[in-house]
């Protein structure tokens, strides 16, 4: 049945060449852990992407129950945590994954830096990678407020005050993030929109460019 379905799709879209190009792509020997123990450091990028996929999938599940307003936000998280089947597991994956993905991105960035993989002809990919890093930090920042508990509320207040201290642009950044005179309903709505729509869209676009350049330029050589 699966083969017949595949053949039906292949006749119309000709996906076999694309699939064979991916499946038959050779991996350099120096990134194969079976041959070189040091090759494990080249796994940080793939692990970061794997955790990112988990974050996206778990986040999609969480949005099915989350209510982005100051009256119901905490109650919706509490309901998800204690009454939805497997809700505590999925939220735990998303919560701890948010920290783990930053750690893995940092390790990946250090690997790229210390192996000189940011040098020509990969300078643009280094810039894109750093933009991905900042988007990930933005996702962590905006997601922190969404449970709307005391820790999230006061931590966001501190973060916005730090942003407001930026010379010249500080007040504008504060106004953009806060959406009003205080951290309130507008702030929660803006953080939710950034966390669920704007930043993920930017992340997916940057990841597409990142992988395209890796495909074109190949994996960098050993140190």
Coordinates of C-alpha atoms in Angstrom, one line a residue:
X1 CA 0.0 0.0 0.0
X2 CA 2.8 2.4 1.0
X3 CA 4.7 1.6 -2.2
X4 CA 1.7 2.2 -4.4
X5 CA 1.1 5.5 -2.7
X6 CA 4.7 6.5 -3.2
X7 CA 4.6 5.5 -6.9
X8 CA 1.4 7.5 -7.3
X9 CA 3.1 10.6 -5.8
X10 CA 6.3 10.0 -7.6
X11 CA 4.6 9.9 -11.0
X12 CA 3.2 13.4 -10.4
X13 CA 6.0 15.1 -8.5
X14 CA 9.1 13.1 -9.4
X15 CA 10.4 13.0 -5.9
X16 CA 12.8 10.1 -6.3
X17 CA 15.7 12.2 -7.5
X18 CA 15.3 14.5 -4.5
X19 CA 15.1 11.6 -2.1
X20 CA 18.2 9.8 -3.7
X21 CA 20.2 13.0 -3.6
X22 CA 19.6 13.2 0.2
X23 CA 20.0 9.5 0.9
X24 CA 23.2 9.1 -1.2
X25 CA 24.9 12.2 0.0
X26 CA 28.4 11.3 1.3
X27 CA 29.5 12.4 4.8
X28 CA 33.2 13.2 5.2
X29 CA 35.2 10.7 7.2
X30 CA 36.3 13.2 9.8
X31 CA 32.7 13.7 11.0
X32 CA 32.0 10.0 11.4
X33 CA 32.2 9.0 15.1
X34 CA 32.9 5.4 14.0
X35 CA 36.2 6.5 12.6
X36 CA 37.2 9.4 14.8
X37 CA 36.2 10.0 18.4
X38 CA 36.6 13.7 18.0
X39 CA 33.9 13.6 15.4
X40 CA 31.3 13.7 18.2
X41 CA 31.8 17.5 18.3
X42 CA 30.3 17.6 14.8
X43 CA 27.0 16.2 16.2
X44 CA 26.1 19.4 18.1
X45 CA 24.5 21.0 15.1
X46 CA 22.3 17.9 14.4
X47 CA 21.4 17.6 18.0
X48 CA 20.4 21.2 18.1
X49 CA 18.1 20.8 15.1
X50 CA 16.6 17.6 16.7
X51 CA 15.8 19.5 19.9
X52 CA 14.4 22.4 17.9
X53 CA 12.0 20.0 16.1
X54 CA 10.9 18.7 19.5
X55 CA 10.3 22.3 20.7
X56 CA 8.2 23.0 17.6
X57 CA 6.1 19.9 18.0
X58 CA 5.6 20.2 21.7
X59 CA 4.8 23.9 21.3
X60 CA 2.1 23.1 18.8
X61 CA 0.5 20.8 21.4
X62 CA 0.7 23.4 24.1
X63 CA -1.0 26.1 22.0
X64 CA -4.1 23.8 21.8
X65 CA -4.7 24.4 25.5
X66 CA -3.0 27.7 26.2
X67 CA -5.1 30.9 26.5
X68 CA -3.1 34.1 26.0
X69 CA -4.8 36.5 28.3
X70 CA -4.0 37.6 31.9
X71 CA -7.3 36.1 33.3
X72 CA -6.9 32.6 31.9
X73 CA -3.2 32.2 31.1
X74 CA -2.1 30.7 34.4
X75 CA -5.3 28.6 34.7
X76 CA -4.8 27.1 31.2
X77 CA -1.2 26.1 32.1
X78 CA -2.4 24.6 35.4
X79 CA -5.1 22.7 33.5
X80 CA -2.6 21.4 31.0
X81 CA -0.2 20.4 33.7
X82 CA -2.5 18.5 35.9
X83 CA -5.6 17.4 33.9
X84 CA -4.6 16.9 30.3
X85 CA -3.3 13.4 29.5
X86 CA 0.5 13.5 29.1
X87 CA 0.3 17.3 29.5
X88 CA 2.9 17.4 32.2
X89 CA 5.3 15.4 30.1
X90 CA 4.9 17.5 27.0
X91 CA 5.2 20.8 28.9
X92 CA 8.2 19.4 30.7
X93 CA 9.8 18.6 27.4
X94 CA 9.2 22.1 26.1
X95 CA 10.3 23.7 29.3
X96 CA 13.6 21.9 29.7
X97 CA 14.1 21.8 25.9
X98 CA 14.2 25.6 25.9
X99 CA 17.3 25.5 28.1
X100 CA 18.9 22.5 26.4
X101 CA 18.6 23.9 22.9
X102 CA 20.5 27.1 24.0
X103 CA 23.3 24.9 25.6
X104 CA 23.5 22.8 22.4
X105 CA 23.6 25.9 20.2
X106 CA 26.4 27.3 22.4
X107 CA 28.4 24.1 22.0
X108 CA 27.8 24.1 18.2
X109 CA 28.9 27.7 18.0
X110 CA 32.1 27.0 19.9
X111 CA 32.8 24.0 17.7
X112 CA 32.4 26.1 14.6
X113 CA 34.6 28.8 16.1
X114 CA 37.5 26.6 17.3
X115 CA 37.6 24.5 14.1
X116 CA 37.7 27.7 12.0
X117 CA 34.5 26.7 10.2
X118 CA 33.4 30.4 10.0
X119 CA 36.2 31.3 7.6
X120 CA 35.9 31.7 3.8
X121 CA 33.7 30.6 2.1
X122 CA 31.4 30.2 5.0
X123 CA 31.3 33.7 6.5
X124 CA 27.6 34.2 5.5
X125 CA 26.6 30.9 7.1
X126 CA 28.3 32.1 10.3
X127 CA 26.2 35.3 10.3
X128 CA 23.0 33.3 9.7
X129 CA 24.0 31.0 12.5
X130 CA 24.4 33.9 14.9
X131 CA 21.0 35.3 13.8
X132 CA 19.5 31.9 14.6
X133 CA 21.2 32.0 18.0
X134 CA 19.6 35.4 18.7
X135 CA 16.2 34.2 17.5
X136 CA 16.5 31.2 19.9
X137 CA 17.3 33.6 22.8
X138 CA 14.2 35.6 21.8
X139 CA 12.0 32.5 21.8
X140 CA 13.3 31.7 25.3
X141 CA 12.6 35.2 26.5
X142 CA 9.1 35.5 25.1
X143 CA 8.1 32.0 26.2
X144 CA 9.2 32.7 29.8
X145 CA 6.3 35.1 30.4
X146 CA 3.6 32.9 29.0
X147 CA 2.8 30.9 32.2
X148 CA 1.9 34.3 33.8
X149 CA 3.1 33.3 37.3
X150 CA 5.0 35.5 39.8
X151 CA 8.4 34.3 38.6
X152 CA 7.6 35.0 34.9
X153 CA 6.0 38.3 35.7
X154 CA 8.8 39.8 37.7
X155 CA 11.6 38.3 35.6
X156 CA 10.0 39.9 32.5
X157 CA 9.9 43.2 34.3
X158 CA 13.6 43.0 35.0
X159 CA 14.3 42.0 31.3
X160 CA 12.3 45.0 30.0
X161 CA 14.1 47.4 32.3
X162 CA 17.4 46.1 31.0
X163 CA 16.2 46.6 27.4
X164 CA 15.1 50.1 28.3
X165 CA 18.6 51.0 29.5
X166 CA 19.9 50.7 25.9
X167 CA 21.1 54.2 24.8
X168 CA 18.8 56.1 22.5
X169 CA 16.7 53.1 21.4
X170 CA 15.9 51.9 24.9
X171 CA 12.5 53.6 25.4
X172 CA 11.3 52.5 22.0
X173 CA 12.4 48.9 22.7
X174 CA 10.5 49.1 26.0
X175 CA 7.4 50.4 24.4
X176 CA 7.5 47.7 21.7
X177 CA 8.0 44.9 24.2
X178 CA 5.7 46.2 26.9
X179 CA 2.8 47.5 24.8
X180 CA 1.8 50.0 27.5
X181 CA 2.7 51.6 30.8
X182 CA 3.0 48.4 32.7
X183 CA 3.6 44.7 32.1
X184 CA 0.1 43.6 31.5
X185 CA -2.4 42.2 29.0
X186 CA -0.7 43.9 26.0
X187 CA 2.7 42.6 27.0
X188 CA 1.4 39.0 27.3
X189 CA -0.4 39.2 23.9
X190 CA 2.7 40.6 22.2
X191 CA 5.0 38.0 23.8
X192 CA 2.6 35.3 22.7
X193 CA 2.5 36.6 19.1
X194 CA 6.3 36.9 19.0
X195 CA 6.8 33.4 20.5
X196 CA 4.3 31.6 18.3
X197 CA 4.2 33.5 15.0
X198 CA 7.0 36.0 14.3
X199 CA 10.1 34.4 15.8
X200 CA 9.3 30.8 14.5
X201 CA 8.7 32.2 11.0
X202 CA 12.1 34.0 11.2
X203 CA 13.7 30.8 12.6
X204 CA 12.4 28.6 9.8
X205 CA 13.6 31.0 7.2
X206 CA 17.0 31.2 8.7
X207 CA 17.3 27.4 9.1
X208 CA 16.4 27.0 5.5
X209 CA 19.2 29.3 4.5
X210 CA 21.6 27.7 6.9
X211 CA 21.0 24.2 5.5
X212 CA 21.1 25.4 1.9
X213 CA 24.5 26.9 2.4
X214 CA 25.8 23.8 4.2
X215 CA 24.5 21.8 1.3
X216 CA 26.2 24.0 -1.3
X217 CA 29.5 24.5 0.6
X218 CA 29.8 21.1 2.3
X219 CA 30.9 20.3 5.9
X220 CA 34.1 22.0 6.8
X221 CA 37.3 20.1 7.1
X222 CA 39.0 19.0 10.3
X223 CA 41.0 21.4 12.5

